[in-house]
Amino acid sequence: MVDLSVKLGDLKLDNPIIPASGTFGYGQEYAELYDLNKLGSISIKGITLEPRLGNETPRIAETASGMLNAVGLQNPGLDKVIENEIPNLKNIFTKPIIANISGFSIDEYVECSQRLSQIDQIEILEINISCPNVKGGGMSFGTDPKLAAEVTKAVKQVSTKPVYIKLSPNVTDIVEMAKACEQAGADGISLINTLLGMRIDIKEQRPILKNITGGLSGPAIFPIALRMVYQVYQAVNIPIIGIGGIMKAEDVIEMMLAGASAVQIGAANLIDPWICPKIIDDLAILCEKLNINKLTEMVGKAHVES
Ligand SMILES: Cc1cc2nc3c(=O)[nH]c(=O)nc-3n(C[C@H](O)[C@H](O)[C@H](O)COP(=O)(O)O)c2cc1C
């Protein structure tokens, strides 16, 4: 039997497959399709202090090998998530939960982190400083290493759970960003969020998205995500969750060889809602084919010894 278990710091997951924030809601819709307990963990939809309706529609556009979204952090707000969404998820899911948190100020990140870290079964706080679809928050923290470090420090002070910072690929130097977060006390790094992009309707001669720009995700971004995970693995000593364009078991192994300790699956859930359990099954078969007994031994294996 292949051992698919992986470790994120002290946290053990039965397998490395985690649905990515924003593509899995709070789990309820997918629970109608399969037993969520098959998953390693779930990163729930981004939480903000106040409820948000998100951006105006259209806020999704198709692209070659991917999609653009400008959802804009639609969520019921911290109180409702704590009152309803998390208890509902706990009724059907017994594995560790990753709480994905967004904010428009450091105080907002701090308040959300402090309250969410007190909930058992939430084992990781994933601080999204990389949302490209909201004004005045999100990505502005994720493109400046000083601000990223400030958010990290502030959240670490109030959190009793490991803090993972979710980085934006929309920067010149991803390594600088990751190092700044590590030095500020981050327990791990999630990367990547979506890449800023746009499409124009040639009949209307106007941008397709009401927000004009959106975040590109899906298989189109896999090589970029892989490159960033590889580079960051070389520069930091904290675990990395690899995200971006993963569609199949082979992609998971590739991401882990680059340095990811676990992975998140995003846009693929929107194409095939059964994709996560399928990838878990395929992963066991693929490991056997590749003579891999312990999946965790693949982490960072592609790095040439210097
Ligand atoms: C519709 C949609 C909503 C998203 N919402 C969030 C969010 O709330 N918080 C977050 O950190 N990332 C969010 N993301 C980004 C994904 O979690 C992921 O980082 C990104 O899509 C890249 O992975 P993928 O190519 O597998 O989709 C969202 C992505 C999509 C497509």
Coordinates of C-alpha atoms and ligand atoms in Angstrom, one line a residue:
M1 CA 0.0 0.0 0.0
V2 CA 1.3 3.4 -1.0
D3 CA 1.5 5.9 1.9
L4 CA -0.1 9.1 0.6
S5 CA 0.1 10.9 3.9
V6 CA 2.0 14.2 4.0
K7 CA 3.0 16.7 6.7
L8 CA 2.5 20.5 6.9
G9 CA 4.8 21.3 9.8
D10 CA 3.4 19.2 12.7
L11 CA 0.0 18.7 11.0
K12 CA -0.4 15.3 9.3
L13 CA -2.8 15.0 6.4
D14 CA -4.0 11.6 5.1
N15 CA -3.2 12.8 1.5
P16 CA -2.0 16.1 -0.1
I17 CA -5.2 17.0 -1.8
I18 CA -7.0 20.2 -0.6
P19 CA -9.7 22.0 -2.6
A20 CA -8.6 25.6 -3.0
S21 CA -10.3 28.5 -1.4
G22 CA -13.1 30.0 -3.5
T23 CA -13.7 27.0 -5.6
F24 CA -15.3 24.8 -3.0
G25 CA -17.5 27.1 -0.9
Y26 CA -17.9 25.8 2.6
G27 CA -18.1 22.2 1.3
Q28 CA -21.9 21.7 1.3
E29 CA -22.5 21.4 -2.4
Y30 CA -19.7 18.9 -2.9
A31 CA -20.8 16.9 0.1
E32 CA -23.9 16.0 -2.0
L33 CA -21.6 14.3 -4.5
Y34 CA -19.0 12.5 -2.4
D35 CA -17.7 11.9 1.2
L36 CA -15.6 15.0 1.9
N37 CA -13.6 12.9 4.4
K38 CA -11.7 11.4 1.5
L39 CA -9.9 14.8 1.2
G40 CA -6.7 15.7 3.0
S41 CA -8.1 19.0 4.1
I42 CA -10.4 21.9 2.8
S43 CA -9.4 25.5 2.3
I44 CA -12.8 27.3 2.8
K45 CA -14.0 30.3 0.9
G46 CA -12.2 33.5 1.8
I47 CA -13.6 35.2 4.9
T48 CA -13.8 38.9 5.5
L49 CA -14.9 40.7 8.7
E50 CA -18.1 42.1 7.0
P51 CA -20.4 40.3 4.6
R52 CA -19.6 41.0 0.9
L53 CA -21.8 40.6 -2.1
G54 CA -18.7 40.5 -4.4
N55 CA -18.3 42.3 -7.7
E56 CA -21.0 43.0 -10.3
T57 CA -21.5 40.4 -13.1
P58 CA -20.2 39.3 -15.5
R59 CA -17.4 38.1 -13.2
I60 CA -16.3 34.9 -14.9
A61 CA -14.8 34.7 -18.4
E62 CA -13.4 31.7 -20.3
T63 CA -9.8 31.6 -21.6
A64 CA -7.7 29.1 -23.4
S65 CA -6.8 26.4 -20.9
G66 CA -8.1 28.4 -18.0
M67 CA -10.6 31.0 -16.7
L68 CA -10.8 34.5 -15.4
N69 CA -12.7 35.3 -12.3
A70 CA -13.5 38.6 -10.6
V71 CA -15.8 37.3 -7.9
G72 CA -14.4 39.8 -5.4
L73 CA -14.5 37.8 -2.1
Q74 CA -18.2 37.2 -1.9
N75 CA -18.9 35.7 1.5
P76 CA -21.4 36.0 4.4
G77 CA -18.8 37.7 6.8
L78 CA -17.0 36.4 9.9
D79 CA -19.9 36.2 12.3
K80 CA -22.1 34.1 9.9
V81 CA -19.2 31.9 8.9
I82 CA -18.5 31.1 12.6
E83 CA -22.2 30.7 13.5
N84 CA -23.3 28.7 10.5
E85 CA -20.8 27.7 7.9
I86 CA -18.1 26.1 10.1
P87 CA -20.5 24.2 12.3
N88 CA -22.3 22.9 9.2
L89 CA -19.0 21.8 7.7
K90 CA -17.9 20.1 11.0
N91 CA -21.1 18.0 10.8
I92 CA -19.9 16.4 7.6
F93 CA -16.1 16.7 7.7
T94 CA -13.8 15.5 10.4
K95 CA -10.4 16.4 8.9
P96 CA -8.4 19.6 9.5
I97 CA -10.0 22.8 8.0
I98 CA -7.9 25.6 6.6
A99 CA -9.6 29.0 7.2
N100 CA -8.8 31.4 4.3
I101 CA -8.9 35.0 5.5
S102 CA -8.9 38.3 3.5
G103 CA -8.9 41.9 4.7
F104 CA -8.8 45.5 3.8
S105 CA -6.7 46.5 6.8
I106 CA -4.3 44.9 9.2
D107 CA -6.9 45.2 12.0
E108 CA -9.4 43.2 9.9
Y109 CA -6.9 40.4 9.3
V110 CA -6.1 40.4 13.0
E111 CA -9.7 40.2 14.2
C112 CA -10.6 37.4 11.8
S113 CA -7.4 35.5 12.6
Q114 CA -7.9 35.8 16.4
R115 CA -11.4 34.6 16.3
L116 CA -11.0 31.8 13.8
S117 CA -7.8 30.4 15.4
Q118 CA -9.9 29.7 18.6
I119 CA -12.0 27.2 16.7
D120 CA -10.9 23.6 16.9
Q121 CA -10.7 21.7 13.7
I122 CA -9.4 24.9 12.1
E123 CA -5.7 23.8 12.0
I124 CA -4.3 26.4 9.6
L125 CA -5.0 30.1 9.0
E126 CA -4.3 30.9 5.3
I127 CA -3.9 34.6 5.0
N128 CA -4.9 35.7 1.5
I129 CA -2.8 38.8 0.7
S130 CA -3.2 38.2 -3.0
C131 CA -6.8 38.7 -4.2
P132 CA -6.5 40.7 -7.4
N133 CA -10.2 41.4 -7.6
V134 CA -10.9 43.9 -4.8
K135 CA -9.8 47.5 -4.5
G136 CA -7.9 48.9 -1.5
G137 CA -7.0 45.5 0.1
G138 CA -6.0 42.0 -0.9
M139 CA -3.2 42.2 -3.4
S140 CA -1.8 45.5 -2.2
F141 CA -0.5 43.7 0.9
G142 CA 0.8 40.9 -1.3
T143 CA 2.9 43.0 -3.6
D144 CA 5.0 44.8 -1.0
P145 CA 7.3 42.8 1.2
K146 CA 7.2 45.3 4.0
L147 CA 3.4 45.2 4.1
A148 CA 3.4 41.4 3.8
A149 CA 5.7 41.2 6.8
E150 CA 3.6 43.6 8.8
V151 CA 0.4 41.5 8.2
T152 CA 2.3 38.3 9.0
K153 CA 3.6 39.7 12.3
A154 CA 0.3 41.1 13.4
V155 CA -1.6 37.9 12.6
K156 CA 1.1 35.7 14.3
Q157 CA 0.7 37.7 17.5
V158 CA -3.0 36.7 17.9
S159 CA -3.1 33.3 16.3
T160 CA -2.8 30.1 18.2
K161 CA -2.7 28.1 14.9
P162 CA -0.1 27.9 12.2
V163 CA -0.2 30.9 9.8
Y164 CA 0.3 30.3 6.1
I165 CA 0.6 33.4 3.9
K166 CA -1.0 33.0 0.4
L167 CA 1.2 34.9 -2.0
S168 CA 0.4 36.7 -5.2
P169 CA 2.2 35.7 -8.4
N170 CA 1.7 39.3 -9.6
V171 CA 5.2 40.4 -8.4
T172 CA 8.7 40.6 -9.9
D173 CA 10.4 38.7 -7.2
I174 CA 8.3 35.9 -5.5
V175 CA 11.3 34.8 -3.4
E176 CA 11.6 38.2 -1.8
M177 CA 8.0 38.1 -0.8
A178 CA 8.3 34.6 0.7
K179 CA 11.4 35.4 2.6
A180 CA 9.8 38.5 4.1
C181 CA 6.9 36.4 5.4
E182 CA 9.2 33.7 6.8
Q183 CA 11.3 36.3 8.6
A184 CA 8.1 37.8 10.0
G185 CA 7.2 34.4 11.5
A186 CA 5.0 32.7 8.9
D187 CA 4.6 29.0 9.5
G188 CA 4.1 28.2 5.8
I189 CA 3.5 29.7 2.4
S190 CA 0.6 29.0 0.0
L191 CA 1.3 29.8 -3.6
I192 CA 0.0 30.9 -6.0
N193 CA -3.2 32.9 -6.2
T194 CA -4.5 34.0 -9.7
L195 CA -2.6 36.0 -12.3
L196 CA -4.0 39.3 -13.3
G197 CA -5.6 39.2 -16.8
M198 CA -8.5 40.4 -19.0
R199 CA -10.6 39.6 -22.1
I200 CA -12.4 41.9 -24.5
D201 CA -15.7 41.1 -26.3
I202 CA -15.0 42.0 -29.9
K203 CA -18.7 42.5 -30.8
E204 CA -19.3 44.8 -27.8
Q205 CA -15.8 46.2 -28.1
R206 CA -15.7 46.3 -24.3
P207 CA -14.0 44.3 -21.5
I208 CA -16.0 41.1 -20.8
L209 CA -15.7 41.4 -17.0
K210 CA -17.5 44.2 -15.3
N211 CA -14.4 44.6 -13.1
I212 CA -12.4 44.9 -16.4
T213 CA -9.6 42.7 -15.0
G214 CA -9.8 39.3 -13.3
G215 CA -7.6 36.5 -12.0
L216 CA -6.4 33.8 -14.4
S217 CA -6.5 30.2 -13.0
G218 CA -6.5 26.7 -14.4
P219 CA -4.0 24.6 -16.4
A220 CA -2.6 27.7 -18.2
I221 CA -0.9 28.9 -15.0
F222 CA 0.6 25.5 -13.9
P223 CA 4.1 26.1 -15.2
I224 CA 4.2 29.5 -13.6
A225 CA 3.0 28.1 -10.2
L226 CA 5.5 25.2 -10.5
R227 CA 8.4 27.6 -11.2
M228 CA 7.5 29.8 -8.2
V229 CA 7.2 26.8 -5.8
Y230 CA 10.6 25.6 -7.0
Q231 CA 12.2 29.0 -6.4
V232 CA 10.6 29.6 -3.0
Y233 CA 11.5 26.0 -1.9
Q234 CA 15.2 26.9 -2.4
A235 CA 14.9 30.1 -0.4
V236 CA 12.8 29.2 2.7
N237 CA 12.6 26.5 5.4
I238 CA 8.9 26.5 6.0
P239 CA 6.3 24.2 4.2
I240 CA 4.8 25.2 0.9
I241 CA 1.3 24.4 -0.3
G242 CA 1.5 24.4 -4.1
I243 CA -1.5 25.8 -6.0
G244 CA -2.2 26.7 -9.6
G245 CA -3.5 24.7 -12.6
I246 CA -3.3 21.3 -11.0
M247 CA -5.6 19.0 -13.0
K248 CA -4.3 15.4 -12.5
A249 CA -2.2 13.1 -10.3
E250 CA 0.9 13.7 -12.4
D251 CA 0.6 17.5 -11.7
V252 CA 0.5 16.7 -8.0
I253 CA 3.8 14.7 -8.1
E254 CA 5.4 17.4 -10.2
M255 CA 4.4 20.1 -7.7
M256 CA 5.7 18.0 -4.8
L257 CA 9.0 17.4 -6.6
A258 CA 9.3 21.1 -7.0
G259 CA 8.9 21.5 -3.2
A260 CA 5.3 21.5 -2.3
S261 CA 4.4 19.5 0.9
A262 CA 0.7 19.5 -0.1
V263 CA -1.4 21.0 -3.0
Q264 CA -4.6 22.8 -3.6
I265 CA -7.0 22.2 -6.5
G266 CA -9.0 25.2 -7.6
A267 CA -10.5 25.8 -11.1
A268 CA -10.5 22.0 -11.8
N269 CA -13.3 21.6 -9.3
L270 CA -15.5 23.9 -11.5
I271 CA -14.8 21.7 -14.5
D272 CA -15.3 18.4 -12.8
P273 CA -16.7 18.4 -9.3
W274 CA -15.4 14.9 -8.6
I275 CA -11.9 15.8 -9.6
C276 CA -10.4 15.8 -6.0
P277 CA -11.4 12.2 -5.1
K278 CA -10.4 11.1 -8.6
I279 CA -7.0 12.6 -8.2
I280 CA -6.6 10.9 -4.8
D281 CA -7.4 7.5 -6.4
D282 CA -5.2 8.1 -9.4
L283 CA -2.3 9.3 -7.1
A284 CA -2.2 5.9 -5.4
I285 CA -2.1 4.1 -8.8
L286 CA 0.5 6.5 -10.2
C287 CA 2.8 6.1 -7.1
E288 CA 2.8 2.3 -7.6
K289 CA 3.7 2.7 -11.2
L290 CA 6.5 5.1 -10.3
N291 CA 7.7 2.9 -7.4
I292 CA 7.0 5.6 -4.8
N293 CA 6.2 4.0 -1.4
K294 CA 5.9 7.2 0.6
L295 CA 4.6 10.2 -1.2
T296 CA 6.1 12.6 1.3
E297 CA 9.6 11.6 0.2
M298 CA 9.0 13.3 -3.1
V299 CA 8.9 16.8 -1.5
G300 CA 11.7 18.9 -3.1
K301 CA 13.3 15.9 -4.8
A302 CA 13.7 17.7 -8.1
H303 CA 16.3 20.1 -6.6
V304 CA 19.7 19.3 -7.8
E305 CA 22.2 18.9 -5.0
S306 CA 24.8 21.7 -5.2
Ligands
LIG1 C1 -13.9 31.5 -8.6 C2 -12.7 31.6 -7.7 C3 -12.7 32.2 -6.5 C4 -11.6 32.3 -5.7 N1 -11.6 32.8 -4.4 C5 -10.5 32.8 -3.6 C6 -10.6 33.3 -2.2 O1 -11.7 33.6 -1.7 N2 -9.4 33.2 -1.5 C7 -8.2 32.8 -2.0 O2 -7.2 32.9 -1.3 N3 -8.2 32.4 -3.3 C8 -9.2 32.4 -4.1 N4 -9.2 31.9 -5.4 C9 -7.8 31.5 -5.9 C10 -7.7 30.0 -5.8 O3 -7.8 29.5 -4.4 C11 -6.3 29.5 -6.4 O4 -5.3 30.1 -5.7 C12 -6.2 29.9 -7.9 O5 -7.4 29.7 -8.6 C13 -5.1 29.1 -8.6 O6 -5.4 27.7 -8.6 P1 -6.2 26.9 -9.8 O7 -5.4 27.2 -11.0 O8 -6.1 25.5 -9.4 O9 -7.6 27.4 -9.8 C14 -10.3 31.8 -6.2 C15 -10.3 31.3 -7.5 C16 -11.4 31.1 -8.3 C17 -11.3 30.5 -9.6

